[in-house]
GROMACS .gro file of C-alpha atoms in nm:
model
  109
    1UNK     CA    1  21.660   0.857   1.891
    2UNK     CA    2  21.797   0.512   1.963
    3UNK     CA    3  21.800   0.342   2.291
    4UNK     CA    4  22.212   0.438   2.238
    5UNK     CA    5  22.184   0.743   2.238
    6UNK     CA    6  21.948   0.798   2.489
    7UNK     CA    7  22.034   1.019   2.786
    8UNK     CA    8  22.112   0.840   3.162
    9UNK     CA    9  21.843   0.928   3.452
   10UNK     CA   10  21.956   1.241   3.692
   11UNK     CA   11  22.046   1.141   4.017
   12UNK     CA   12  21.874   1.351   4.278
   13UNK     CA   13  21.984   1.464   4.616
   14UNK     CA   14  21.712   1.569   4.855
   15UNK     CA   15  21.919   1.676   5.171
   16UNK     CA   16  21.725   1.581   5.531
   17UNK     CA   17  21.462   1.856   5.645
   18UNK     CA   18  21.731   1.952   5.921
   19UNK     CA   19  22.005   2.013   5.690
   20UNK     CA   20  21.793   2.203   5.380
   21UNK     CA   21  21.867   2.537   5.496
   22UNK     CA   22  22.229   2.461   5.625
   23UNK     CA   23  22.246   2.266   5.234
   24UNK     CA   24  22.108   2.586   5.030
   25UNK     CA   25  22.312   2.850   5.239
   26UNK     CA   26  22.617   2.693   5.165
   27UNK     CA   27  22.521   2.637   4.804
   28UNK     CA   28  22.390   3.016   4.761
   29UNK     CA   29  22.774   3.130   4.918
   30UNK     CA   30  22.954   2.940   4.717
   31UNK     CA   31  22.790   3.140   4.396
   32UNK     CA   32  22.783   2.771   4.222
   33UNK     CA   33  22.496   2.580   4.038
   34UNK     CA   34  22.354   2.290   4.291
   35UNK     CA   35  22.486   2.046   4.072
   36UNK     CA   36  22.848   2.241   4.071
   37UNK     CA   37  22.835   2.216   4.431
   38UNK     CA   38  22.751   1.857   4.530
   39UNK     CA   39  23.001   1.773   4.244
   40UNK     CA   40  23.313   2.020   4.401
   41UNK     CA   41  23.164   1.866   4.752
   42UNK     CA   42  23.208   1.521   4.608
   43UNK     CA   43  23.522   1.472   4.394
   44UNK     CA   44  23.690   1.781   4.495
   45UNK     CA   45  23.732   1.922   4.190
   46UNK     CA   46  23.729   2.264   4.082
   47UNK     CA   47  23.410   2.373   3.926
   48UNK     CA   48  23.361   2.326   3.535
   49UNK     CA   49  23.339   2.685   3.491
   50UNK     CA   50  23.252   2.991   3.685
   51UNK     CA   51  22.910   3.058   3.863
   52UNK     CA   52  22.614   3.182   3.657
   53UNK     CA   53  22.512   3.379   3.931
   54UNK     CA   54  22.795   3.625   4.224
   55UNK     CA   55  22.787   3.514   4.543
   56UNK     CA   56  22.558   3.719   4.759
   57UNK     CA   57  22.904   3.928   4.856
   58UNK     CA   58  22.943   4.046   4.522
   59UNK     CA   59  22.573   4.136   4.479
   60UNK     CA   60  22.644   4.384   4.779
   61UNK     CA   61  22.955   4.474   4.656
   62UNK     CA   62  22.813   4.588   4.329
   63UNK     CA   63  22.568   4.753   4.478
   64UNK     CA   64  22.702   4.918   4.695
   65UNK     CA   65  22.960   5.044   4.382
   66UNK     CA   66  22.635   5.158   4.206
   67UNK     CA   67  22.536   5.377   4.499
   68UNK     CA   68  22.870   5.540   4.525
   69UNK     CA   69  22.876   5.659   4.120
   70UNK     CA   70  22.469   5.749   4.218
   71UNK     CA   71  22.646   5.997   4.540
   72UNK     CA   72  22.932   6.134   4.335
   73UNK     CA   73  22.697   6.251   4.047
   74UNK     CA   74  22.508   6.447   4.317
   75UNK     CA   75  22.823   6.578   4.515
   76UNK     CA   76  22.943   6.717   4.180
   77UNK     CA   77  22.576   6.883   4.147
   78UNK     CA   78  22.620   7.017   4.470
   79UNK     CA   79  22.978   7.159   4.387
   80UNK     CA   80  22.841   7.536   4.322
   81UNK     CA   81  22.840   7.790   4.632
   82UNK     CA   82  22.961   7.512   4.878
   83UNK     CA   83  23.320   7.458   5.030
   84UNK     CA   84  23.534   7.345   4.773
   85UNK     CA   85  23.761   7.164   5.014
   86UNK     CA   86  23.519   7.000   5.197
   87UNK     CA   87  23.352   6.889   4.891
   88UNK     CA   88  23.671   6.774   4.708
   89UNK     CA   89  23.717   6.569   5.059
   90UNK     CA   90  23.389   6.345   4.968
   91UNK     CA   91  23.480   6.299   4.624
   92UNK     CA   92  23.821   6.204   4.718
   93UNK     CA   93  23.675   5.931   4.964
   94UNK     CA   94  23.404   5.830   4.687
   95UNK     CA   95  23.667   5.737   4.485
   96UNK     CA   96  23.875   5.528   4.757
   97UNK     CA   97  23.525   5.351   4.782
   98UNK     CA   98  23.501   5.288   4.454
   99UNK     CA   99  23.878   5.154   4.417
  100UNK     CA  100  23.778   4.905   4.697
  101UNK     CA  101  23.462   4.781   4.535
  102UNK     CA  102  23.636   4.723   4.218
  103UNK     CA  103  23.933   4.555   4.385
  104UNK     CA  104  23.676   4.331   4.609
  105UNK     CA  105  23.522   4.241   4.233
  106UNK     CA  106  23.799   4.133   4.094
  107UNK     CA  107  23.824   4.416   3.852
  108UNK     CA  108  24.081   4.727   3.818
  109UNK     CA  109  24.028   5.070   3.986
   0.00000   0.00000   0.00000
């Protein structure tokens, strides 16, 4: 490779010791690559593309949408010799818990 086409130096940000958890909290919400952030936080431009990794929000979120498919396989076990009303009650509310999660991840119910 020629001196030309050699790459530039990074330029590294090492926040104060009193702002490094403040700094990687507000990094780790925003769902966006260091660099990503101190370049939105910067310029004010939007980010080159999306996160490589959800926001801790949509971690929960998707968990929490795992869980619900994990409860509604066992309330369907559950469906013989128990109240069919009461049962077809949970499953309804399952599924407006699902809806939500969905919604809340940007996808459709």
């Amino acid at each position: 490779m020629t001196d030309e086409r050699k790459r530039q130096a990074p330029i590294s940000y090492r926040p104060p010791e009193e702002l490094r958890e403040e700094f990687r909290a507000r990094v780790e919400k925003s769902g966006l690559s260091v660099n990503a952030f101190i370049t939105a936080s910067i310029f004010a431009a939007p980010a080159p593309r999306q996160a490589r990794r959800p926001a801790v929000e949509h971690r929960e979120v998707a968990r929490l949408l795992a869980e619900t498919a994990r409860l509604h396989d066992r309330l369907q076990a559950m469906a013989d010799g128990h109240d069919p009303a009461l049962l077809g009650e949970a499953v309804r509310d399952l599924r407006e818990i699902r809806a939500a999660c969905l919604v809340a991840l940007g996808r459709s119910p």
